[in-house]
Coordinates of C-alpha atoms in Angstrom, one line a residue:
Chain A
M1 CA 131.1 120.4 204.0
L2 CA 129.0 120.7 200.6
G3 CA 126.3 122.8 202.4
A4 CA 128.7 125.1 203.6
E5 CA 130.0 125.8 199.6
N6 CA 126.5 126.3 198.3
E7 CA 125.9 129.0 201.1
T8 CA 129.3 130.4 200.9
A9 CA 128.0 130.5 196.7
A10 CA 124.7 131.7 197.4
M11 CA 126.3 134.4 199.9
R12 CA 128.8 135.4 197.3
V13 CA 126.1 136.0 194.4
C14 CA 124.0 137.8 197.0
D15 CA 126.6 140.4 197.3
P16 CA 125.0 143.4 195.7
E17 CA 128.5 144.6 194.3
T18 CA 129.6 141.2 193.0
V19 CA 126.3 141.0 191.2
W20 CA 126.5 144.7 189.7
R21 CA 130.3 144.1 188.7
E22 CA 129.2 141.0 187.0
F23 CA 126.2 141.9 184.9
V24 CA 128.1 144.8 184.0
E25 CA 130.9 142.6 182.3
M26 CA 127.8 140.8 180.7
M27 CA 127.1 144.2 179.2
T28 CA 130.2 145.1 178.3
S29 CA 130.3 141.8 175.7
I30 CA 126.6 141.6 175.2
E31 CA 127.5 142.4 171.5
E32 CA 129.5 139.5 171.0
T33 CA 127.3 137.1 173.5
S34 CA 124.7 134.8 172.0
S35 CA 120.7 135.3 172.1
D36 CA 120.8 131.9 174.2
E37 CA 123.5 132.7 176.5
V38 CA 121.8 136.0 177.6
M39 CA 118.7 134.7 177.7
D40 CA 120.1 131.9 180.1
K41 CA 120.9 134.9 182.4
V42 CA 117.6 136.4 182.3
K43 CA 114.2 135.5 184.3
P44 CA 111.4 137.8 183.6
L45 CA 109.8 139.9 186.6
L46 CA 106.3 138.9 185.2
P47 CA 106.1 135.3 184.3
L48 CA 103.8 135.6 180.9
S49 CA 103.2 132.4 178.6
K50 CA 102.7 133.7 174.6
Chain B
M1 CA 112.3 140.2 174.4
I2 CA 114.4 141.5 177.7
C3 CA 117.6 140.3 175.6
A4 CA 116.4 142.6 172.8
I5 CA 115.9 145.2 175.3
L6 CA 119.4 144.6 176.9
R7 CA 121.0 145.1 173.9
R8 CA 119.3 147.9 172.7
L9 CA 120.2 149.9 176.2
K10 CA 123.9 148.9 175.6
A11 CA 123.7 150.6 172.0
S12 CA 122.0 153.7 173.0
A13 CA 123.9 154.2 176.9
P14 CA 127.7 154.8 177.5
P15 CA 129.6 152.2 178.3
P16 CA 128.6 149.6 181.0
Q17 CA 131.8 151.0 183.0
E18 CA 130.6 154.3 183.5
W19 CA 127.2 152.9 184.7
K20 CA 127.0 154.3 188.4
T21 CA 124.7 152.6 191.1
K22 CA 122.8 155.3 193.6
A23 CA 121.0 152.8 195.8
F24 CA 120.0 149.3 196.3
R25 CA 117.8 146.9 197.9
Q26 CA 117.1 143.4 198.8
R27 CA 113.7 142.5 198.8
G28 CA 114.3 138.1 199.3
N29 CA 115.7 136.5 196.9
R30 CA 115.5 140.1 194.6
L31 CA 117.9 142.2 193.9
V32 CA 117.2 145.8 193.1
F33 CA 119.3 148.5 192.4
V34 CA 118.7 152.4 190.8
A35 CA 121.9 153.3 188.8
T36 CA 122.4 156.4 186.6
L37 CA 123.9 155.4 182.8
A38 CA 125.7 158.9 182.5
P39 CA 126.2 161.9 184.9
D40 CA 123.3 163.7 184.2
S41 CA 120.9 160.6 183.2
D42 CA 117.3 159.8 184.6
L43 CA 117.5 157.0 187.2
F44 CA 117.4 153.3 185.9
T45 CA 115.8 150.7 187.9
F46 CA 117.6 146.8 187.6
T47 CA 116.0 144.4 189.1
F48 CA 117.7 141.0 189.4
E49 CA 116.8 137.3 191.0
V50 CA 118.8 135.1 192.7
D51 CA 117.8 131.6 191.8
G52 CA 120.1 128.4 193.0
G53 CA 122.8 130.6 193.4
R54 CA 123.1 132.1 190.3
W55 CA 121.5 135.8 189.4
F56 CA 119.1 136.3 186.5
F57 CA 118.4 139.9 185.0
S58 CA 114.6 140.3 185.6
H59 CA 113.6 143.9 185.1
L60 CA 114.7 147.6 183.6
E61 CA 112.5 150.3 185.0
T62 CA 113.1 154.1 184.0
I63 CA 110.0 154.9 186.2
Q64 CA 110.5 155.8 189.8
I65 CA 108.2 157.0 192.1
P66 CA 109.8 159.1 194.7
L67 CA 109.0 157.3 197.9
C68 CA 112.3 155.6 199.7
S69 CA 110.5 155.3 202.9
V70 CA 107.1 155.7 204.8
P71 CA 106.1 159.3 205.0
P72 CA 104.9 160.8 208.9
L73 CA 101.4 159.5 209.3
P74 CA 98.7 160.2 209.0
A75 CA 99.7 160.8 205.4
S76 CA 97.6 162.7 202.5
S77 CA 99.6 164.2 200.3
F78 CA 102.2 161.8 198.3
P79 CA 105.2 163.1 195.6
D80 CA 104.4 164.0 192.5
L81 CA 106.0 163.1 188.8
P82 CA 106.4 165.0 186.3
E83 CA 103.4 165.3 183.4
S84 CA 104.8 163.4 180.7
K85 CA 105.8 160.2 183.2
K86 CA 102.1 159.8 184.4
A87 CA 100.7 160.1 181.3
W88 CA 103.4 157.4 180.2
M89 CA 102.3 155.4 183.6
R90 CA 98.3 155.9 183.0
E91 CA 98.8 154.5 179.1
E92 CA 100.9 151.5 180.4
I93 CA 98.2 150.3 182.8
Q94 CA 95.1 151.0 180.4
T95 CA 97.0 149.4 177.3
S96 CA 98.2 146.6 179.8
E97 CA 94.8 145.5 180.9
N98 CA 92.7 146.0 177.2
I99 CA 95.7 143.9 175.8
R100 CA 94.8 141.6 178.5
L101 CA 91.2 141.7 177.6
F102 CA 92.1 141.2 173.6
T103 CA 94.3 137.9 174.2
F104 CA 90.9 136.6 176.4
L105 CA 88.1 138.0 173.8
K106 CA 90.5 136.9 171.1
R107 CA 91.1 133.2 172.5
E108 CA 87.3 132.6 173.4
K109 CA 85.5 134.6 170.7
G110 CA 87.6 135.3 167.7
R111 CA 89.9 138.1 166.4
D112 CA 87.0 139.7 164.6
F113 CA 84.5 140.0 168.1
A114 CA 88.0 141.0 170.1
L115 CA 88.7 143.9 167.7
S116 CA 85.2 145.2 167.9
W117 CA 85.1 145.2 171.7
F118 CA 87.3 148.2 171.5
R119 CA 84.7 150.5 169.1
D120 CA 84.0 153.1 170.9
G121 CA 83.3 155.5 168.3
E122 CA 79.8 156.7 169.0
G123 CA 80.8 157.6 172.7
Y124 CA 83.7 159.3 171.5
F125 CA 81.9 161.6 168.9
V126 CA 79.5 162.0 171.6
A127 CA 82.2 163.4 174.1
A128 CA 83.4 165.7 171.1
R129 CA 80.0 167.8 170.3
A130 CA 79.6 167.6 174.6
W131 CA 82.6 169.1 175.3
L132 CA 83.3 171.3 172.3
P133 CA 79.9 173.1 171.9
L134 CA 80.7 176.1 169.8
L135 CA 82.2 174.4 166.5
S136 CA 80.8 172.4 164.2
E137 CA 80.3 168.5 164.5
Q138 CA 83.3 168.2 161.7
E139 CA 85.4 170.4 163.6
A140 CA 84.5 169.1 167.4
F141 CA 85.4 166.0 166.5
I142 CA 89.1 166.8 165.0
L143 CA 90.0 169.6 167.4
Y144 CA 88.6 167.1 170.3
L145 CA 91.1 164.1 169.0
C146 CA 93.9 166.7 169.0
W147 CA 93.0 168.3 172.9
E148 CA 92.2 164.9 174.4
Q149 CA 95.5 163.0 172.8
S150 CA 97.5 166.0 173.9
V151 CA 96.2 168.0 177.0
L152 CA 94.8 164.1 178.6
R153 CA 97.1 162.1 177.4
G154 CA 100.2 163.6 176.9
N155 CA 100.8 162.4 173.8
H156 CA 102.4 164.7 170.6
V157 CA 100.4 166.3 168.8
T158 CA 100.6 168.3 165.6
L159 CA 97.0 169.4 163.5
E160 CA 98.5 170.1 160.0
H161 CA 95.2 171.0 158.7
L162 CA 91.7 171.2 158.9
D163 CA 88.5 172.3 156.8
E164 CA 85.2 170.6 155.9
T165 CA 86.0 168.2 154.1
R166 CA 90.1 167.1 154.8
A167 CA 92.0 167.2 157.9
K168 CA 95.3 165.8 158.8
V169 CA 97.0 165.0 162.2
R170 CA 100.1 163.9 163.0
L171 CA 100.4 161.5 166.2
Q172 CA 103.3 160.7 168.2
P173 CA 101.0 158.2 170.8
I174 CA 102.8 156.5 173.8
Y175 CA 100.6 154.0 172.9
V176 CA 102.6 152.4 169.7
K177 CA 106.0 153.8 171.6
L178 CA 105.2 151.0 174.4
Y179 CA 105.2 148.2 172.3
D180 CA 108.9 148.9 171.7
T181 CA 109.9 149.8 175.1
T182 CA 108.0 147.5 177.0
S183 CA 108.8 143.5 177.3
H184 CA 105.4 142.7 178.7
L185 CA 103.2 143.5 175.7
R186 CA 105.2 141.9 173.1
E187 CA 104.8 138.8 175.1
M188 CA 101.6 139.1 175.0
I189 CA 100.3 140.5 171.6
S190 CA 101.8 140.2 168.2
R191 CA 102.8 143.9 166.9
E192 CA 100.2 143.1 164.0
D193 CA 97.4 142.6 166.5
Y194 CA 98.5 145.3 169.0
L195 CA 98.1 148.0 166.0
A196 CA 94.7 146.5 164.8
I197 CA 93.1 147.5 168.0
F198 CA 94.7 151.1 167.2
E199 CA 93.6 151.4 164.1
T200 CA 90.1 150.1 164.9
V201 CA 89.8 152.6 167.8
W202 CA 90.5 155.4 165.3
K203 CA 88.5 154.0 162.4
D204 CA 85.7 153.8 164.1
R205 CA 85.8 157.1 165.8
A206 CA 86.4 158.8 162.8
R207 CA 83.5 156.9 161.1
A208 CA 81.0 157.4 164.0
A209 CA 82.2 161.5 163.0
G210 CA 81.4 161.2 159.5
W211 CA 85.3 160.9 158.2
D212 CA 87.3 158.3 156.6
L213 CA 90.1 157.8 157.9
K214 CA 94.0 156.7 156.1
M215 CA 96.4 155.9 158.7
S216 CA 100.1 155.5 158.0
Y217 CA 103.5 155.2 160.2
D218 CA 106.7 157.6 159.9
G219 CA 108.6 155.9 162.8
T220 CA 106.1 156.2 166.0
C221 CA 104.4 158.7 164.8
C222 CA 101.0 158.0 163.2
V223 CA 100.0 160.1 160.2
M224 CA 96.0 160.4 160.3
E225 CA 94.2 161.6 157.3
F226 CA 90.5 162.3 157.6
T227 CA 88.3 163.1 154.5
K228 CA 84.5 164.2 154.7
R229 CA 82.2 160.9 154.0
G230 CA 79.2 162.4 152.3
P231 CA 77.6 166.0 152.6
V232 CA 79.1 168.6 154.9
R233 CA 76.6 169.4 157.4
H234 CA 76.6 173.4 158.1
S235 CA 76.3 175.1 161.4
R236 CA 76.0 178.4 162.5
I237 CA 77.0 179.9 165.9
W238 CA 75.8 182.8 167.6
N239 CA 78.1 184.5 170.3
R240 CA 76.4 186.9 172.1
G241 CA 79.6 187.5 174.3

């Protein structure tokens, strides 16, 4: 059952409309969001070490 | 860095509710959206990564090569882009490679060695003299700089003054803008080192051509003030045209 829930969650998050809507919501309130919270939703395309 | 880019995008774009997706592609665990931020805006590409049942924002891009499917084969011609976008792409590719080399050399040999690697003044001055054969050496260098930077590299250049002893050029190099608009360069190198490379290159080019160079910045515009070093070497021209 747990596996099925995870699969459903993975499918939900892959739904492009859901991802775009949640991203728009994040951007709408980005000024009031701390940098740590924003960075929690970021994973650079090109992993770089400093 | 990406966080700062997102905040800047929000500050400069219409409200996110007005952003419209135009196309979508899933590539494995990556989701790619092409969208406009306003009815008449350029296209923006937003890339997300899905990991552990969550999405993460990965990349924002403003350049898209207009190939949406494999063309009929064999194919020998491919869609073009505006010159300004191609100039930006060339500069981003070359700069990324240069910064990768600089960071390696700095780590292995030290900062001074890494900076000196980019000194190409003698060769640049040879190019100026060879490709502008009918000007004095002083004029050839300054006008080659203007031509090369504007026509060849797509930078905005204004030559404000040129005589035998003094020249003033306003240069808006893509190089300087790149640091503020791309996230990967700021991960690789400090602004101080980034501009030090730029200034090392231009001061060495000026030195090779017999000019002293003072550089200052007005936003992303670089003001280059050249003063002739040593006596002016006069030249003559015959024109039988």
